[in-house]
PDB file of C-alpha atoms in Angstrom:
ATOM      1  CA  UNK A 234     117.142 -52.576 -84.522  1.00  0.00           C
ATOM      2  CA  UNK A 235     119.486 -50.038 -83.570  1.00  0.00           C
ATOM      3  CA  UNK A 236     118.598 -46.318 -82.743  1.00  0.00           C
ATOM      4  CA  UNK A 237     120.129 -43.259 -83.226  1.00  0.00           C
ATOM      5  CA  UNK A 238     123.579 -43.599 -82.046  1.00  0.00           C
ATOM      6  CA  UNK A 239     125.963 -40.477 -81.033  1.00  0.00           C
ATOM      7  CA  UNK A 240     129.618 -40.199 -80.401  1.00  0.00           C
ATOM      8  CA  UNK A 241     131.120 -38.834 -77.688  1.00  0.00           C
ATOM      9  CA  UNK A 242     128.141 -39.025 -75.361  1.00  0.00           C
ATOM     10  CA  UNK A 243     130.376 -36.410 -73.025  1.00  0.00           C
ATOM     11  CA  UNK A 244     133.468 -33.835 -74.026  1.00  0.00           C
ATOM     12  CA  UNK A 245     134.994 -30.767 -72.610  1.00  0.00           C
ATOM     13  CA  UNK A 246     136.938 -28.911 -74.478  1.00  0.00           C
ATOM     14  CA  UNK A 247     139.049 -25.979 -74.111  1.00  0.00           C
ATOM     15  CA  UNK A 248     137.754 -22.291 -76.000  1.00  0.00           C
ATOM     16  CA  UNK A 249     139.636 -21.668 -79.280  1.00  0.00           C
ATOM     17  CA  UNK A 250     139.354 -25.580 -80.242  1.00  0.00           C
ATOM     18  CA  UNK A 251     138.024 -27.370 -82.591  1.00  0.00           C
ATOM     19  CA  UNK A 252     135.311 -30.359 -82.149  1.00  0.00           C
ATOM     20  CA  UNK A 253     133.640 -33.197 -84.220  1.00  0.00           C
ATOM     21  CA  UNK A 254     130.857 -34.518 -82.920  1.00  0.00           C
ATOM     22  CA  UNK A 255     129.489 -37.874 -84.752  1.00  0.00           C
ATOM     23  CA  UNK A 256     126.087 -39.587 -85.723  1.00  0.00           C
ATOM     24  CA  UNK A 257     124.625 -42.843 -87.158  1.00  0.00           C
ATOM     25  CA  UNK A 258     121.108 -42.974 -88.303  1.00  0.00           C
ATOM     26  CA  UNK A 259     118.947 -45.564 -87.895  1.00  0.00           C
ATOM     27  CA  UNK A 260     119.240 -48.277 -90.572  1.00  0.00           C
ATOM     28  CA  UNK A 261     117.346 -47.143 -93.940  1.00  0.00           C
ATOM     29  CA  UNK A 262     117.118 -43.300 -92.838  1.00  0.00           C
ATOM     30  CA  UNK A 263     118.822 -40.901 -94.873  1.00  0.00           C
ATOM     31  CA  UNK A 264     117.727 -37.426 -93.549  1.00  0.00           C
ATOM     32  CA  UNK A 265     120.006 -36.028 -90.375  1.00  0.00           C
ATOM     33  CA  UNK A 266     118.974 -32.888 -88.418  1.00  0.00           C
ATOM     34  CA  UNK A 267     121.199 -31.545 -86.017  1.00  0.00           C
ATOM     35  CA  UNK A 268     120.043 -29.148 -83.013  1.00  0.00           C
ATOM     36  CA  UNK A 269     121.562 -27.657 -80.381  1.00  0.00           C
ATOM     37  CA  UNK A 270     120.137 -27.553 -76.974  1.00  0.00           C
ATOM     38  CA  UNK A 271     121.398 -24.789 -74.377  1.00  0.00           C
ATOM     39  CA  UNK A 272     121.011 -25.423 -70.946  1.00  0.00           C
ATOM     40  CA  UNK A 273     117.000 -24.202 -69.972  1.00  0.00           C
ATOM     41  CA  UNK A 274     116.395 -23.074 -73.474  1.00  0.00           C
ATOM     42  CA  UNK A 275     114.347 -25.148 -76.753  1.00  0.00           C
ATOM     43  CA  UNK A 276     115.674 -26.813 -79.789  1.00  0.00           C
ATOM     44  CA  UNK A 277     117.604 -24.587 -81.794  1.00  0.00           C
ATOM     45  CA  UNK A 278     118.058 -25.768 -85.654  1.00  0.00           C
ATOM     46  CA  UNK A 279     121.681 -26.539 -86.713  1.00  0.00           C
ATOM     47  CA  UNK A 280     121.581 -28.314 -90.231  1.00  0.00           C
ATOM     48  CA  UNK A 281     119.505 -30.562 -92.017  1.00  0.00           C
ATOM     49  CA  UNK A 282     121.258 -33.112 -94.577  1.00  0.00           C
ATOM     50  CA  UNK A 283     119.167 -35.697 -96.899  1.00  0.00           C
ATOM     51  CA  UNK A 284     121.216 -38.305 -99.374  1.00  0.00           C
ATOM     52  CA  UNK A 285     124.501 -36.099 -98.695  1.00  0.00           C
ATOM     53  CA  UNK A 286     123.097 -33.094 -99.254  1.00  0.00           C
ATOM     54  CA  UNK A 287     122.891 -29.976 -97.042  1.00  0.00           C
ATOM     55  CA  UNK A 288     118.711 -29.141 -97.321  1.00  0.00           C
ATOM     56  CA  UNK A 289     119.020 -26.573 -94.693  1.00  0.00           C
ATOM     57  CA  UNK A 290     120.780 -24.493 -92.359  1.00  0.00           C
ATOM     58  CA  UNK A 291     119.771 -22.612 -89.360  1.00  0.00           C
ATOM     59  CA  UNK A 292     120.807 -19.169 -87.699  1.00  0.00           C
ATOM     60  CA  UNK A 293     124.234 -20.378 -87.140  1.00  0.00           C
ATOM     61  CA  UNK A 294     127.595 -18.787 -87.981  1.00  0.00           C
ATOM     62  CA  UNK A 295     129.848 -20.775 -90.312  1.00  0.00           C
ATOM     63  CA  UNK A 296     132.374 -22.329 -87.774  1.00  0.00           C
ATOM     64  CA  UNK A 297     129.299 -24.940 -87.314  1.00  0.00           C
ATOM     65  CA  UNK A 298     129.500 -26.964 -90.383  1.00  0.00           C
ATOM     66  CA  UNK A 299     129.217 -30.362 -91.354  1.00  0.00           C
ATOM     67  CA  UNK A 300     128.875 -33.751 -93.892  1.00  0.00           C
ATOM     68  CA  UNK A 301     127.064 -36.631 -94.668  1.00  0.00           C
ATOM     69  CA  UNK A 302     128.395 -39.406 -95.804  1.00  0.00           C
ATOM     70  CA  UNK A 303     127.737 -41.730 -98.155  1.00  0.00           C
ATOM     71  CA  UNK A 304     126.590 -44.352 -95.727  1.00  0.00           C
ATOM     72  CA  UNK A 305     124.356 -41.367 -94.460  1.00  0.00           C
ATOM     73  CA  UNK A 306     126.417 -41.037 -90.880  1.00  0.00           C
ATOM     74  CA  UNK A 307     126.973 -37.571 -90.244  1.00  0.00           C
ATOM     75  CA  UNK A 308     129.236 -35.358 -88.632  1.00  0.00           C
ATOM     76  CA  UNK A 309     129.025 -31.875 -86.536  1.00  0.00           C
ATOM     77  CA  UNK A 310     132.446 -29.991 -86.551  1.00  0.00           C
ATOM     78  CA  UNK A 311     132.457 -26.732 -84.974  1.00  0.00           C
ATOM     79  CA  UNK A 312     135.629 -24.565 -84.825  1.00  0.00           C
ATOM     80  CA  UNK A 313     136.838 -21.910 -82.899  1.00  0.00           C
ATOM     81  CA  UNK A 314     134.872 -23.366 -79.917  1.00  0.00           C
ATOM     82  CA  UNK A 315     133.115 -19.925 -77.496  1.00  0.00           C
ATOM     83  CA  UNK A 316     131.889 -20.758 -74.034  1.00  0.00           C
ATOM     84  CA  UNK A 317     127.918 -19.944 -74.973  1.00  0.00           C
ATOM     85  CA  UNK A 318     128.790 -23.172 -77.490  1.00  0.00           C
ATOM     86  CA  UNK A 319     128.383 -25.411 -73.866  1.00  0.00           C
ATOM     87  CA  UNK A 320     124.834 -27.477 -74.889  1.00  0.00           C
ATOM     88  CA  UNK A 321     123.296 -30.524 -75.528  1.00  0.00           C
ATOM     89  CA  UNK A 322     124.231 -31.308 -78.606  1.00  0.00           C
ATOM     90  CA  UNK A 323     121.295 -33.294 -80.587  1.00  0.00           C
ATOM     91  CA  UNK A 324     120.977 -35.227 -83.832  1.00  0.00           C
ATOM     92  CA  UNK A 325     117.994 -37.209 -85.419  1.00  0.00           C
ATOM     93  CA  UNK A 326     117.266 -39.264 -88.131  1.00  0.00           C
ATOM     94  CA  UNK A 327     114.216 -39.816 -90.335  1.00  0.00           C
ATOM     95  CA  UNK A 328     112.968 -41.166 -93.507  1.00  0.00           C
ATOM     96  CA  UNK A 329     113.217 -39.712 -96.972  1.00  0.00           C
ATOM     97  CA  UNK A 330     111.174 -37.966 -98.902  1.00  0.00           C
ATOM     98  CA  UNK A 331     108.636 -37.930 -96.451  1.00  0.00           C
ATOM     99  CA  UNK A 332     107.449 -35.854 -93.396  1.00  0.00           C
ATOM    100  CA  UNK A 333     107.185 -38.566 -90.693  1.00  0.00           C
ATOM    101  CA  UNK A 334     108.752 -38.778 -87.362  1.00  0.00           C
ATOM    102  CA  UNK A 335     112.394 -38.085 -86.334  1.00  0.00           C
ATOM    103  CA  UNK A 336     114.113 -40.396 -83.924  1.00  0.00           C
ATOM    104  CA  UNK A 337     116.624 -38.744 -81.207  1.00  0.00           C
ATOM    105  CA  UNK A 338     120.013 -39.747 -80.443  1.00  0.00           C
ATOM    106  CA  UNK A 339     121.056 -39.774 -76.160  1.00  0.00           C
ATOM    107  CA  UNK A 340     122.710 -36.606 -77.379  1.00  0.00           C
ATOM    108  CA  UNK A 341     126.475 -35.236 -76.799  1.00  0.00           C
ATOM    109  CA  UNK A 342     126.853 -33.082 -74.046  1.00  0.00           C
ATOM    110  CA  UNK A 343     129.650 -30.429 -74.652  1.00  0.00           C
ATOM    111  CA  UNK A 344     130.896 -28.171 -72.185  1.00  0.00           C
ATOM    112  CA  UNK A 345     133.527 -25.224 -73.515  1.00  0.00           C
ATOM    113  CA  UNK A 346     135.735 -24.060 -70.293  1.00  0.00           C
TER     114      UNK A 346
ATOM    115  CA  UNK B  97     107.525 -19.613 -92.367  1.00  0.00           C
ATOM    116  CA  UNK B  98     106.324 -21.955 -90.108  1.00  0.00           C
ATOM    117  CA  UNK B  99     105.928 -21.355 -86.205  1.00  0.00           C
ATOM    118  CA  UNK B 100     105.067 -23.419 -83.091  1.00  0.00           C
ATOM    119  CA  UNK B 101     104.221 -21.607 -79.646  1.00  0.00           C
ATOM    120  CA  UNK B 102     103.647 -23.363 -76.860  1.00  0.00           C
ATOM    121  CA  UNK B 103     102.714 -20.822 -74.025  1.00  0.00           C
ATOM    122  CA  UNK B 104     102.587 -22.780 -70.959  1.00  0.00           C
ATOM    123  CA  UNK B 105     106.567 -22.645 -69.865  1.00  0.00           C
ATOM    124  CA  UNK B 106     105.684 -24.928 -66.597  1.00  0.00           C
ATOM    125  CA  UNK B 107     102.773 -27.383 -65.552  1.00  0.00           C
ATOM    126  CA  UNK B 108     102.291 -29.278 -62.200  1.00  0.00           C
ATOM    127  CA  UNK B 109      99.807 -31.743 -61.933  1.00  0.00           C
ATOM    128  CA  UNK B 110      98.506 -34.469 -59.500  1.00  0.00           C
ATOM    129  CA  UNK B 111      99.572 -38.297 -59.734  1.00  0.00           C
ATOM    130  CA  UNK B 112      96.481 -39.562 -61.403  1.00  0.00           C
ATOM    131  CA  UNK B 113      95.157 -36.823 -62.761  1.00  0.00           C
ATOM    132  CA  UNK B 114      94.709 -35.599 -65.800  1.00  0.00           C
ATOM    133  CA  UNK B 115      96.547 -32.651 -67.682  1.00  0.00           C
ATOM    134  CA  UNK B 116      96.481 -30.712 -71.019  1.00  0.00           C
ATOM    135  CA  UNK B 117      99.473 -28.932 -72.374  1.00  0.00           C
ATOM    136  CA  UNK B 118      98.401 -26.245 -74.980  1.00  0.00           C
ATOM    137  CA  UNK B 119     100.561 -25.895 -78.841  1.00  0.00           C
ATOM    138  CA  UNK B 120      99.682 -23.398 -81.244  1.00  0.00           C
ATOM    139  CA  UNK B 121     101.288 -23.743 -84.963  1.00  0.00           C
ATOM    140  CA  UNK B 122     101.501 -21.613 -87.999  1.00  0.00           C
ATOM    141  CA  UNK B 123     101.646 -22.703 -91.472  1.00  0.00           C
ATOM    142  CA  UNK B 124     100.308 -22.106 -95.257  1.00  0.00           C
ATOM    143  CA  UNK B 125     101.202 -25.810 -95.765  1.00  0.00           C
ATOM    144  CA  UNK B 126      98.339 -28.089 -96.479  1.00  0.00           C
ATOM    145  CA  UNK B 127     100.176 -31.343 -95.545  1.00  0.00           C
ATOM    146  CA  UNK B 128     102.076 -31.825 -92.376  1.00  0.00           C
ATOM    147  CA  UNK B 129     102.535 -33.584 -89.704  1.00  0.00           C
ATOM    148  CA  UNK B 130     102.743 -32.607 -85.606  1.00  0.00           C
ATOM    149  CA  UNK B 131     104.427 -34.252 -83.069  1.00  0.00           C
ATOM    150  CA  UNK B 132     104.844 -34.282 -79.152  1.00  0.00           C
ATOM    151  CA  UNK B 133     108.462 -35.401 -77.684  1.00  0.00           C
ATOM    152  CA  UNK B 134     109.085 -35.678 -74.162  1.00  0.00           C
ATOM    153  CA  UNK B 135     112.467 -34.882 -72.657  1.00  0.00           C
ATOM    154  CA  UNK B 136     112.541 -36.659 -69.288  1.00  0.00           C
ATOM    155  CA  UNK B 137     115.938 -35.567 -67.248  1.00  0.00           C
ATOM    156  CA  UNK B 138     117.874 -38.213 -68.968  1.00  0.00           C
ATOM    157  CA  UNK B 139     117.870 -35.733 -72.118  1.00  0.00           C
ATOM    158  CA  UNK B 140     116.303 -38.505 -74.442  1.00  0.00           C
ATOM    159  CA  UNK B 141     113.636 -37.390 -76.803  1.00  0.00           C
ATOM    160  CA  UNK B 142     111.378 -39.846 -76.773  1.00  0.00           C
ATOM    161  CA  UNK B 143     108.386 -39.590 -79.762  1.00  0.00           C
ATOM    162  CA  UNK B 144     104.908 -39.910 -77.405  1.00  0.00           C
ATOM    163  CA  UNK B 145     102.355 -39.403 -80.270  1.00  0.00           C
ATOM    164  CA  UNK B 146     101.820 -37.816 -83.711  1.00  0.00           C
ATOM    165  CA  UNK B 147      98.687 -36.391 -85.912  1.00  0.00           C
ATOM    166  CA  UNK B 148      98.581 -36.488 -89.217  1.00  0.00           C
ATOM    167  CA  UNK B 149      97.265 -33.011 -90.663  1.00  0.00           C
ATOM    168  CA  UNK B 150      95.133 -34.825 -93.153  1.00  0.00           C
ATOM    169  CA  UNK B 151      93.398 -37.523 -90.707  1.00  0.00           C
ATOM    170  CA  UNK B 152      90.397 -36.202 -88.706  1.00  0.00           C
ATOM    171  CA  UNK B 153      90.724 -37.986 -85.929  1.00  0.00           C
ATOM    172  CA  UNK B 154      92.287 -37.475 -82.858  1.00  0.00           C
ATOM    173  CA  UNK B 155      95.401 -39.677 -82.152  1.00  0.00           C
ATOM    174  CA  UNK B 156      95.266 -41.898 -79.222  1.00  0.00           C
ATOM    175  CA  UNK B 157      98.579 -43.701 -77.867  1.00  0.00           C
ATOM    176  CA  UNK B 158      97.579 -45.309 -73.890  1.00  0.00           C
ATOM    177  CA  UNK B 159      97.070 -42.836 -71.512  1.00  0.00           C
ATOM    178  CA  UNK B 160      98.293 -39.758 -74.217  1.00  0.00           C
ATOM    179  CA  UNK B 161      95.907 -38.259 -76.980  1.00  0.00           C
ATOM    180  CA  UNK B 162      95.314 -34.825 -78.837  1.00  0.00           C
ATOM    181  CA  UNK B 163      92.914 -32.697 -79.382  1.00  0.00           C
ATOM    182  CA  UNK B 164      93.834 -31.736 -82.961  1.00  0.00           C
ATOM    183  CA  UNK B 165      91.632 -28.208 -84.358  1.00  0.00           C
ATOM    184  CA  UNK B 166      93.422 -27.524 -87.479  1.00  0.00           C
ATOM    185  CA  UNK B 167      91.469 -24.775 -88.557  1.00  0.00           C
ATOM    186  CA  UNK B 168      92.412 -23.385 -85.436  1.00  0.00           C
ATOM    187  CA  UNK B 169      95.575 -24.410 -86.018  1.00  0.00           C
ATOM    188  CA  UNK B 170      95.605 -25.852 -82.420  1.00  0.00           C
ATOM    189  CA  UNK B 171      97.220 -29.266 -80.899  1.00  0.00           C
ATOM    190  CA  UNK B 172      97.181 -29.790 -77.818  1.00  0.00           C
ATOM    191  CA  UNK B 173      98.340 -32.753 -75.904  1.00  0.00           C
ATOM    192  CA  UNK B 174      95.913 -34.618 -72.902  1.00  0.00           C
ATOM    193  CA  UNK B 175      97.555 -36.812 -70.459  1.00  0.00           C
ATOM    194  CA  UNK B 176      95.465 -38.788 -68.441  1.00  0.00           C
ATOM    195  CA  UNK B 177      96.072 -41.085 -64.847  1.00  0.00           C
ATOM    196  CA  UNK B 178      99.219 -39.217 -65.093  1.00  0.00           C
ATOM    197  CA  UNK B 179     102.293 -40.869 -63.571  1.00  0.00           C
ATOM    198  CA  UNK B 180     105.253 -39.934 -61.793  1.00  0.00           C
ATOM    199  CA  UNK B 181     107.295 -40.725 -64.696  1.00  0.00           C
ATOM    200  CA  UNK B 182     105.650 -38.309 -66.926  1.00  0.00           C
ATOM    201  CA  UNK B 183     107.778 -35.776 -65.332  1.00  0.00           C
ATOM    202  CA  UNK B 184     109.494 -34.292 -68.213  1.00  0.00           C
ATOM    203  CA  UNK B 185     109.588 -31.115 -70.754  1.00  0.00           C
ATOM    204  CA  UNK B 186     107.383 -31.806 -73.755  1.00  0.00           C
ATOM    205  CA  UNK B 187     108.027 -30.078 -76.986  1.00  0.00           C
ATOM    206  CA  UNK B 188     105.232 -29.846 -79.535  1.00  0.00           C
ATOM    207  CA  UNK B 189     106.689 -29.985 -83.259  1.00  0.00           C
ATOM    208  CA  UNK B 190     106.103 -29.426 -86.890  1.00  0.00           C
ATOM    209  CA  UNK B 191     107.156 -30.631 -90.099  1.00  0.00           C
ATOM    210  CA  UNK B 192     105.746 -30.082 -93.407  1.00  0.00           C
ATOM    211  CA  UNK B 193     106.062 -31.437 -97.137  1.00  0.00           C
ATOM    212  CA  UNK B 194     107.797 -28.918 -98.471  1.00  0.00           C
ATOM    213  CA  UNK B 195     110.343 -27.227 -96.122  1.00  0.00           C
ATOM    214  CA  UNK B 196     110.686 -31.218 -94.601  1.00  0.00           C
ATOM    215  CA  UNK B 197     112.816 -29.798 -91.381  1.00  0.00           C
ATOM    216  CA  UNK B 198     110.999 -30.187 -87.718  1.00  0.00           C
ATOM    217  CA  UNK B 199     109.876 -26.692 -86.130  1.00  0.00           C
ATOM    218  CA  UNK B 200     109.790 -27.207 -82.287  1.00  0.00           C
ATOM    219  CA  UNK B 201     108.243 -25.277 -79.662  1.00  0.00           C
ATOM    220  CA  UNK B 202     109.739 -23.987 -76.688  1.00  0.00           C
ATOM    221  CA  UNK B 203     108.807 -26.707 -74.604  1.00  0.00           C
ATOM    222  CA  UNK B 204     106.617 -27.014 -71.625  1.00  0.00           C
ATOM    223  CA  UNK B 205     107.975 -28.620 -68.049  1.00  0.00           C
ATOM    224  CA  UNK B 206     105.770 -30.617 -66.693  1.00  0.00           C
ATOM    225  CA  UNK B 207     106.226 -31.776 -63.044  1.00  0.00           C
ATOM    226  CA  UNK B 208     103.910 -34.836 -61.519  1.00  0.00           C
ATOM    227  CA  UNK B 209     103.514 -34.579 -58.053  1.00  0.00           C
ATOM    228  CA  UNK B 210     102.501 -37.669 -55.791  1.00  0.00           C
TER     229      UNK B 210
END
């Protein structure tokens, strides 16, 4: 059975642009978190989206948004790319309904020059 | 709101010995679960155990088990014969039933040394 899978593992992009960053849950998950990882710091809570619906949202401004879509995929867009947006860019999958165990993606690693 | 502090930022330990990395959680939440990841270099979190709030006993997965207090509201993670491989950062997490999001510590970087 297939993990979490994330697209583009790697990206650099240039500040001022725009980026979409893509996930697939595991088969039969329908919750998707998304963190962001900075290099040496924790997890930091991005969104949280359960049977296309945004649950929750963390301390984030609004040029990080994103969907779910029906087939529970998700994506990460985040305009007006800054520098400090370089990190480790995270998304997991769970069950519904429930408060089990998230499963990691490899992760997209973007760097802002 | 829910917290999780881990205070140890970095822990070195001994091939074949054995190690504890300490996790402290807040809550009013009755049912939850807790979690430890690992984040070897690679960047993969990789799930090594979970506890079940509810369940008395102490989880046990090979070599890695907790010591779960929960009226201490304590969860600490025991690895034993540790290998090199368990060189990694381990984040202790948090979800409960009703706010269903995972609360992660800051991590703790553990570094086996042969």
């Amino acid at each position: 059975e297939a993990g979490v899978t994330q697209s583009p593992t790697h990206l650099i992009k240039t500040r001022g642009q725009q980026v979409t960053l893509r996930c697939s849950p595991i088969s039969g998950h329908t919750s998707v978190y998304w963190y962001q990882q900075a290099l040496g710091l924790g997890l930091q809570f991005l969104l949280w989206y359960d049977e296309g619906e945004e649950r929750n949202r963390g301390n984030f401004p609004p040029r990080f948004s994103g969907r779910q879509f029906p087939n529970y995929s998700s994506e990460l867009n985040v305009n007006a790319l800054e520098l400090e947006d370089s990190a480790l860019y995270l998304c997991a999958s769970s069950l519904s309904g429930s408060y089990t165990e998230a499963f990691f993606g490899q992760g997209t690693r973007l760097t802002v020059v | 709101a829910q917290t999780v502090t881990q205070s140890q930022p970095e822990m070195s330990v001994q091939e074949a010995e054995t190690v504890t990395l300490s996790c402290t959680y807040d809550t009013s939440e009755s049912n939850y679960y807790l979690f430890w990841y690992k984040q070897p270099p690679s960047r993969q979190m990789i799930l090594v155990i979970r506890q079940e709030a509810y369940k008395q006993q102490n989880a046990t997965e090979n070599r890695f088990s907790v010591n779960f207090q929960k009226a201490a509201k304590s969860f600490s993670l025991k690895i034993s014969d540790s290998q090199l491989g368990d060189t990694a950062m381990y984040f202790c997490a948090f979800r409960g039933s009703t706010l269903g999001r995972l609360y992660f510590g800051r991590g703790t970087q553990l570094t086996v040394w042969p």
